[in-house]
Short mmCIF file of C-alpha atoms in Angstrom, two decimals:
data_model
loop_
_atom_site.label_atom_id
_atom_site.label_comp_id
_atom_site.label_asym_id
_atom_site.label_seq_id
_atom_site.Cartn_x
_atom_site.Cartn_y
_atom_site.Cartn_z
CA MET B 5 2.22 -71.40 -0.38
CA SER B 6 0.05 -71.71 2.73
CA ALA B 7 -3.56 -70.54 3.04
CA ASN B 8 -2.65 -67.25 4.65
CA GLU B 9 0.23 -66.37 2.33
CA HIS B 10 -0.28 -64.31 -0.82
CA SER B 11 1.94 -62.49 -3.24
CA PRO B 12 1.87 -58.68 -2.91
CA ASP B 13 -0.39 -58.25 -5.95
CA GLU B 14 -2.75 -61.12 -5.21
CA GLN B 15 -6.32 -60.41 -4.25
CA PRO B 16 -8.15 -63.29 -2.53
CA ASP B 17 -11.53 -62.12 -3.96
CA GLY B 18 -13.70 -64.35 -1.84
CA ALA B 19 -11.25 -67.20 -1.39
CA SER B 20 -12.77 -68.91 1.60
CA SER B 21 -9.49 -70.62 2.43
CA PHE B 22 -7.83 -67.34 3.39
CA VAL B 23 -7.11 -67.17 7.11
CA PRO B 24 -5.99 -63.76 8.50
CA PRO B 25 -2.66 -64.03 10.33
CA ASP B 26 -2.82 -63.93 14.12
CA TRP B 27 -0.53 -60.90 14.30
CA TRP B 28 -2.93 -58.65 12.37
CA ILE B 29 -4.56 -56.00 14.53
CA TYR B 30 -5.82 -53.95 11.60
CA ARG B 31 -7.73 -56.22 9.16
CA GLY B 32 -8.56 -53.87 6.30
CA THR B 33 -12.35 -54.14 6.26
CA SER B 34 -13.06 -50.70 7.82
CA ARG B 35 -15.55 -52.54 10.04
CA PRO B 36 -15.26 -51.31 13.69
CA GLN B 37 -13.69 -53.96 15.90
CA ASP B 38 -15.57 -54.10 19.18
CA GLY B 39 -13.35 -54.16 22.22
CA VAL B 40 -10.09 -53.30 20.45
CA ARG B 41 -7.92 -50.81 22.36
CA LEU B 42 -4.46 -50.17 20.98
CA ASP B 43 -3.10 -49.14 24.37
CA VAL B 44 -3.87 -52.70 25.53
CA ASP B 45 -3.83 -54.86 22.40
CA LEU B 46 -0.81 -53.45 20.57
CA PRO B 47 2.52 -54.91 21.78
CA PRO B 48 5.09 -52.50 23.27
CA PRO B 49 7.13 -50.51 20.75
CA PRO B 50 10.79 -51.13 19.90
CA PRO B 51 13.02 -49.48 22.51
CA TRP B 52 14.12 -46.87 19.97
CA ARG B 53 10.48 -45.92 19.30
CA ASP B 54 9.33 -45.71 22.93
CA PHE B 55 8.11 -42.27 24.04
CA ASN B 56 6.96 -41.09 27.46
CA GLY B 57 5.25 -37.74 26.97
CA GLY B 58 2.77 -36.32 29.47
CA PRO B 59 0.68 -35.31 31.23
CA LEU B 60 -1.90 -37.78 29.92
CA PRO B 61 -5.40 -36.31 29.80
CA GLU B 62 -8.30 -37.58 31.85
CA PRO B 63 -10.49 -38.84 30.32
CA ASP B 64 -8.25 -40.06 27.51
CA GLU B 65 -10.82 -40.87 24.84
CA PRO B 66 -10.33 -39.76 21.21
CA PRO B 67 -12.83 -37.23 19.84
CA GLU B 68 -15.75 -38.78 18.04
CA ASP B 69 -15.64 -39.01 14.28
CA ASP B 70 -17.30 -35.99 12.68
CA GLY B 71 -18.90 -37.90 9.81
CA GLN B 72 -15.92 -37.88 7.45
CA ALA B 73 -15.50 -41.66 7.63
CA ALA B 74 -19.10 -42.28 6.58
CA ARG B 75 -18.77 -39.83 3.70
CA ARG B 76 -15.57 -41.45 2.45
CA LEU B 77 -16.16 -45.11 3.26
CA GLY B 78 -19.93 -45.45 3.39
CA SER B 79 -22.26 -46.20 6.26
CA GLU B 80 -22.54 -49.97 5.78
CA TYR B 81 -19.99 -52.75 6.03
CA HIS B 82 -19.79 -55.19 3.13
CA LEU B 83 -16.03 -55.64 2.77
CA THR B 84 -14.69 -58.73 4.54
CA GLU B 85 -11.23 -60.11 5.19
CA GLN B 86 -11.63 -62.14 1.99
CA ASP B 87 -11.70 -58.90 -0.03
CA VAL B 88 -8.51 -57.26 1.23
CA ASN B 89 -5.04 -57.33 -0.28
CA PRO B 90 -2.94 -59.12 2.39
CA HIS B 91 0.19 -57.18 1.43
CA GLU B 92 -1.54 -53.85 2.09
CA VAL B 93 -2.79 -55.03 5.48
CA ASP B 94 0.67 -56.41 6.27
CA MET B 95 2.23 -53.00 5.67
CA VAL B 96 -0.34 -51.16 7.79
CA ASN B 97 0.23 -53.55 10.68
CA THR B 98 3.99 -53.24 10.24
CA ALA B 99 3.69 -49.47 10.62
CA LEU B 100 1.54 -49.98 13.74
CA TYR B 101 4.00 -52.36 15.36
CA LEU B 102 7.10 -50.27 14.50
CA ARG B 103 5.48 -46.89 15.25
CA ARG B 104 6.58 -45.61 11.86
CA PRO B 105 4.80 -43.33 9.34
CA LEU B 106 3.16 -45.12 6.42
CA LEU B 107 4.00 -43.61 3.01
CA VAL B 108 1.20 -44.57 0.62
CA THR B 109 1.62 -44.17 -3.14
CA GLY B 110 -0.65 -45.07 -6.01
CA GLN B 111 -2.77 -43.70 -8.81
CA PRO B 112 -5.32 -40.96 -8.00
CA GLY B 113 -8.60 -42.42 -6.82
CA THR B 114 -7.26 -45.72 -5.52
CA GLY B 115 -8.15 -44.96 -1.89
CA LYS B 116 -4.87 -43.66 -0.47
CA SER B 117 -6.38 -41.00 1.79
CA GLY B 118 -9.33 -43.25 2.60
CA LEU B 119 -6.91 -45.66 4.24
CA ALA B 120 -6.49 -43.28 7.19
CA PHE B 121 -10.25 -43.27 7.77
CA GLN B 122 -10.38 -47.07 7.45
CA ILE B 123 -7.73 -47.43 10.17
CA ALA B 124 -9.40 -44.93 12.49
CA ARG B 125 -12.86 -46.45 12.15
CA GLU B 126 -11.75 -50.06 12.42
CA LEU B 127 -9.52 -49.49 15.47
CA ASN B 128 -11.92 -47.08 17.23
CA LEU B 129 -9.54 -44.12 17.13
CA GLY B 130 -12.10 -41.39 16.52
CA ARG B 131 -11.69 -38.31 14.37
CA VAL B 132 -8.91 -38.31 11.76
CA LEU B 133 -6.59 -35.32 11.88
CA ARG B 134 -6.14 -34.19 8.27
CA TRP B 135 -3.24 -32.02 7.11
CA PRO B 136 -3.66 -31.17 3.40
CA ILE B 137 -0.37 -30.13 1.84
CA THR B 138 0.09 -27.29 -0.65
CA SER B 139 3.12 -25.55 -2.12
CA HIS B 140 2.88 -22.98 0.73
CA THR B 141 2.67 -25.46 3.62
CA THR B 142 5.39 -25.20 6.28
CA LEU B 143 6.30 -27.42 9.19
CA ARG B 144 5.18 -24.76 11.66
CA SER B 145 1.73 -24.45 10.07
CA GLY B 146 1.21 -28.13 10.82
CA GLN B 147 2.55 -27.81 14.37
CA TYR B 148 0.81 -24.64 15.57
CA GLU B 149 -0.29 -21.11 14.74
CA TYR B 150 0.22 -18.13 17.05
CA ASP B 151 -1.58 -14.83 16.42
CA ALA B 152 0.78 -12.35 18.08
CA ILE B 153 -0.88 -9.35 16.42
CA ALA B 154 -4.33 -10.19 17.77
CA ARG B 155 -2.87 -10.67 21.26
CA ALA B 156 -1.09 -7.30 21.12
CA GLN B 157 -4.29 -5.60 19.98
CA ALA B 158 -6.28 -7.21 22.78
CA ALA B 159 -3.67 -6.15 25.33
CA GLY B 160 -3.70 -2.57 24.02
CA ALA B 161 -7.48 -2.37 24.20
CA LEU B 162 -7.51 -3.62 27.78
CA HIS B 163 -4.79 -1.20 28.81
CA ALA B 164 -6.66 1.72 27.26
CA ALA B 165 -9.87 0.74 29.05
CA ALA B 166 -8.04 0.60 32.38
CA ARG B 167 -7.20 4.33 32.14
CA TYR B 168 -10.87 5.13 32.61
CA GLY B 169 -11.23 3.24 35.89
CA PRO B 170 -12.21 4.73 39.25
CA ALA B 171 -10.42 7.94 40.21
CA GLY B 172 -7.10 7.36 41.90
CA ASP B 173 -6.69 3.82 40.59
CA ALA B 174 -3.45 3.32 38.71
CA PRO B 175 -3.93 1.55 35.38
CA VAL B 176 -2.72 -2.02 35.47
CA ARG B 177 -1.08 -3.53 32.41
CA TRP B 178 -2.85 -6.85 31.85
CA GLU B 179 -1.94 -9.24 29.06
CA PRO B 180 -4.48 -11.69 27.65
CA PRO B 181 -3.60 -15.34 28.29
CA LEU B 182 -1.07 -16.54 25.74
CA GLY B 183 -2.93 -19.77 25.14
CA GLU B 184 -6.03 -17.97 23.87
CA PHE B 185 -4.11 -16.95 20.77
CA LEU B 186 -2.30 -20.21 20.05
CA ARG B 187 -3.83 -23.19 18.26
CA LEU B 188 -2.14 -26.50 17.54
CA GLY B 189 -2.34 -27.66 13.94
CA PRO B 190 -3.16 -31.23 12.90
CA LEU B 191 0.48 -32.32 13.20
CA GLY B 192 0.86 -30.74 16.63
CA THR B 193 -2.44 -32.19 17.85
CA ALA B 194 -1.42 -35.67 16.69
CA PHE B 195 1.71 -35.54 18.85
CA LEU B 196 -0.06 -34.56 22.07
CA PRO B 197 0.51 -37.23 24.74
CA ARG B 198 -2.23 -39.88 24.76
CA ARG B 199 -2.51 -43.51 25.72
CA ARG B 200 -4.00 -44.37 22.33
CA PRO B 201 -2.55 -42.91 19.13
CA ARG B 202 -4.39 -40.43 16.95
CA VAL B 203 -4.61 -40.99 13.19
CA LEU B 204 -2.96 -38.23 11.16
CA LEU B 205 -3.44 -37.96 7.40
CA ILE B 206 -0.71 -35.94 5.65
CA ASP B 207 -2.38 -35.62 2.28
CA GLU B 208 -0.43 -35.27 -0.99
CA LEU B 209 3.03 -34.55 0.40
CA ASP B 210 4.43 -34.41 -3.12
CA LYS B 211 2.81 -30.96 -3.49
CA SER B 212 5.07 -29.49 -0.80
CA GLU B 213 8.17 -27.40 -1.12
CA ALA B 214 11.36 -29.43 -1.36
CA ASP B 215 12.35 -28.84 2.29
CA LEU B 216 9.19 -30.08 4.04
CA PRO B 217 9.95 -33.84 3.95
CA ASN B 218 13.35 -33.16 5.50
CA ASP B 219 11.79 -30.81 8.06
CA LEU B 220 9.54 -33.66 9.20
CA LEU B 221 12.48 -35.95 9.98
CA ILE B 222 13.18 -34.64 13.48
CA ILE B 223 9.62 -34.86 14.75
CA PHE B 224 9.23 -38.31 13.19
CA GLU B 225 12.42 -39.46 14.89
CA ASP B 226 12.09 -37.74 18.27
CA GLY B 227 8.31 -37.68 18.64
CA GLU B 228 8.39 -34.11 19.97
CA PHE B 229 8.69 -30.44 19.16
CA THR B 230 9.01 -27.16 21.08
CA ILE B 231 6.75 -24.11 20.87
CA PRO B 232 9.16 -21.18 21.38
CA GLU B 233 6.42 -18.73 22.48
CA LEU B 234 5.49 -21.06 25.36
CA HIS B 235 9.03 -22.19 26.10
CA ARG B 236 10.15 -18.58 26.75
CA VAL B 237 7.64 -18.12 29.58
CA ARG B 238 8.00 -21.61 31.10
CA GLU B 239 9.51 -20.29 34.35
CA ARG B 240 6.67 -17.84 34.91
CA THR B 241 3.89 -19.99 33.44
CA PRO B 242 4.94 -23.65 33.28
CA GLU B 243 1.53 -24.91 32.13
CA ILE B 244 -0.51 -23.20 29.42
CA THR B 245 -3.80 -24.34 27.92
CA VAL B 246 -4.07 -23.94 24.15
CA PHE B 247 -6.61 -24.78 21.48
CA THR B 248 -6.15 -27.88 19.32
CA ASP B 249 -7.15 -28.87 15.80
CA ASP B 250 -10.19 -30.71 17.21
CA PRO B 251 -13.27 -28.44 17.20
CA GLY B 252 -13.89 -26.95 20.63
CA ALA B 253 -11.02 -28.87 22.23
CA SER B 254 -8.00 -27.69 24.22
CA ALA B 255 -4.86 -29.21 25.73
CA THR B 256 -2.34 -28.31 28.42
CA ILE B 257 1.27 -27.80 27.31
CA VAL B 258 3.97 -28.12 29.98
CA GLY B 259 7.22 -26.21 29.57
CA GLY B 260 6.47 -25.32 25.97
CA ARG B 261 7.22 -28.89 24.86
CA VAL B 262 4.94 -31.34 23.06
CA LEU B 263 6.07 -34.98 23.39
CA CYS B 264 3.90 -37.89 22.34
CA ASN B 265 3.25 -40.94 24.49
CA ALA B 266 1.68 -43.18 21.85
CA PHE B 267 3.29 -42.39 18.50
CA PRO B 268 0.51 -41.29 16.10
CA ILE B 269 -0.59 -43.45 13.19
CA ILE B 270 0.62 -41.30 10.30
CA VAL B 271 -0.63 -41.95 6.77
CA ILE B 272 1.27 -39.92 4.16
CA THR B 273 -0.16 -39.96 0.65
CA SER B 274 1.71 -39.26 -2.57
CA ASN B 275 0.66 -39.44 -6.21
CA GLY B 276 4.24 -40.25 -7.18
CA GLU B 277 4.84 -36.84 -8.74
CA ARG B 278 8.24 -36.42 -7.08
CA ASP B 279 10.99 -38.34 -5.33
CA PHE B 280 11.57 -38.01 -1.59
CA PRO B 281 14.99 -37.85 0.11
CA PRO B 282 16.48 -41.20 1.16
CA ALA B 283 16.63 -40.04 4.79
CA PHE B 284 12.87 -39.47 4.71
CA LEU B 285 12.13 -42.79 3.04
CA ARG B 286 14.26 -44.59 5.63
CA ARG B 287 11.89 -43.50 8.37
CA CYS B 288 8.73 -44.66 6.60
CA VAL B 289 7.01 -47.94 5.88
CA ARG B 290 6.18 -47.83 2.18
CA LEU B 291 3.02 -49.10 0.54
CA ASP B 292 1.91 -48.87 -3.08
CA ILE B 293 -1.86 -49.26 -3.31
CA LYS B 294 -3.28 -51.11 -6.30
CA PRO B 295 -6.57 -50.12 -7.98
CA PRO B 296 -9.58 -51.86 -6.42
CA THR B 297 -10.77 -55.08 -8.03
CA GLU B 298 -14.24 -55.56 -9.50
CA SER B 299 -15.39 -57.38 -6.38
CA GLN B 300 -14.06 -54.64 -4.12
CA LEU B 301 -15.77 -51.94 -6.20
CA VAL B 302 -19.10 -53.74 -5.94
CA LYS B 303 -18.82 -53.90 -2.16
CA MET B 304 -17.60 -50.31 -1.91
CA ALA B 305 -20.73 -49.24 -3.77
CA ALA B 306 -22.84 -51.32 -1.40
CA ASN B 307 -21.16 -49.57 1.55
CA HIS B 308 -22.55 -46.32 0.16
CA LEU B 309 -26.03 -47.84 -0.21
CA LEU B 310 -25.60 -48.10 -3.98
CA ASP B 311 -26.59 -51.25 -5.86
CA ARG B 312 -27.08 -53.51 -2.85
CA ASP B 313 -28.79 -56.08 -5.07
CA GLY B 314 -25.96 -56.23 -7.62
CA GLN B 315 -28.01 -55.10 -10.63
CA LEU B 316 -25.33 -52.64 -11.72
CA ARG B 317 -22.48 -55.12 -11.72
CA PRO B 318 -22.15 -54.92 -15.55
CA LEU B 319 -21.51 -51.19 -15.09
CA VAL B 320 -18.74 -52.01 -12.62
CA ARG B 321 -17.23 -54.50 -15.07
CA GLU B 322 -17.24 -51.91 -17.85
CA PHE B 323 -15.60 -49.38 -15.51
CA VAL B 324 -12.80 -51.84 -14.67
CA GLU B 325 -12.17 -52.60 -18.33
CA ARG B 326 -12.04 -48.93 -19.24
CA GLY B 327 -9.66 -48.31 -16.37
CA LYS B 328 -7.29 -50.99 -17.63
CA ALA B 329 -7.35 -49.52 -21.13
CA SER B 330 -6.83 -45.91 -20.01
CA GLY B 331 -4.25 -46.43 -17.28
CA GLY B 332 -6.68 -46.15 -14.36
CA LEU B 333 -9.88 -44.34 -13.40
CA PRO B 334 -10.69 -43.01 -9.90
CA ALA B 335 -13.23 -45.12 -8.01
CA ASP B 336 -15.29 -42.08 -7.03
CA LYS B 337 -16.25 -41.63 -10.69
CA LEU B 338 -17.86 -45.05 -10.61
CA LEU B 339 -19.76 -44.12 -7.45
CA ASP B 340 -20.95 -40.90 -9.12
CA THR B 341 -22.19 -42.87 -12.11
CA MET B 342 -23.92 -45.49 -9.97
CA PHE B 343 -25.64 -42.77 -7.97
CA LEU B 344 -27.01 -41.21 -11.13
CA ALA B 345 -28.11 -44.63 -12.37
CA THR B 346 -30.02 -45.35 -9.16
CA SER B 347 -31.34 -41.85 -8.41
CA GLY B 348 -33.89 -41.73 -11.20
CA ALA B 349 -32.16 -38.76 -12.83
CA TYR B 350 -30.99 -40.91 -15.73
CA ARG B 351 -32.04 -44.20 -17.25
CA GLN B 352 -29.42 -46.50 -18.68
CA ASN B 353 -31.35 -46.78 -21.95
CA ASP B 354 -31.62 -43.02 -22.44
CA ALA B 355 -29.82 -41.62 -25.46
CA SER B 356 -27.74 -39.38 -23.24
CA TRP B 357 -26.57 -42.18 -20.90
CA ARG B 358 -23.57 -43.25 -22.98
CA ARG B 359 -22.51 -39.63 -23.43
CA LEU B 360 -22.72 -39.18 -19.66
CA ILE B 361 -20.53 -42.20 -19.03
CA ASP B 362 -17.95 -41.02 -21.54
CA ALA B 363 -17.85 -37.61 -19.87
CA LEU B 364 -17.51 -38.98 -16.32
CA TRP B 365 -15.01 -41.69 -17.18
CA ARG B 366 -12.47 -39.57 -19.02
CA PRO B 367 -8.86 -40.56 -18.31
CA LEU B 368 -7.19 -38.29 -15.77
CA SER B 369 -4.16 -37.88 -18.05
CA SER B 370 -6.23 -36.32 -20.82
CA MET B 371 -7.31 -32.66 -20.93
CA VAL B 372 -8.83 -32.99 -24.38
CA PRO B 373 -12.70 -32.86 -24.36
#
């Protein structure tokens, strides 16, 4: 096996001989790569995944991150290419090259949703569009929302006010602009035409109703969807400006049709609580994330300004051992514990410290106190 080849479960853990493959664009460190632009550096898509939506906005820069990446990943950068699992990075790059959604499975707390923020920060793609899934989520709620009742009320109020105009003036029926009452959801915003893709996190798809994965197939395959309310008035109003999922942002829709130019980077997370249809799985690149290693946990804590001098490494080691014995513990519980240990609220030799650890590190499968 060569220096840059590893089995899917192998973690290099500081192996200095590891050389990242030349084809990797994403490298898995969540460290911003200066000068990387996917519209220039990413090779053209396969012909069957090539989309030509427009008009492209000017300027075409992604919205700035709103602080979510720092909250999830930390504000410092201690992970290196020696710390990553090459198989995970292989699968992310495969999804980038093929313009396919990435279906990420794994135990709770292994960093599935954080992967979307790692990709966005490392590849300079700005704010992550997050679509949390519940049992009531529908395809349309992810695409757009249209408040027809509010528009009708606004139109009625304006018409009533017009009756009290200057004497002799006939009241004019005026309808509020349609776009003022329509907002694209995170899915719809992700598919707006751009030169560089947006990152879309579809979080916990296994919570959805049975039909949602199948409903996503068409937009994943065609890279487009139609907004009927805008499509019906396309002859009278071919271009309509609507709100998007980005705070304070808007976009122009032509002919009631949203067609991407750069296919979005879609990260779909699942806790493995249900099976997905084969037709859905066929359209995804699949990745099962392993729990972080001891070395990775230490550096993750350092990213959050916790234990930069390594004094709490025995605590990390104990956490890993407990996780192995209990079937896995979420990494954020370790960060919570390390924060308490370094905040001055608790001392590790206090009588209550062991009770605190036992309470925080309870297995997720157990509801017994």
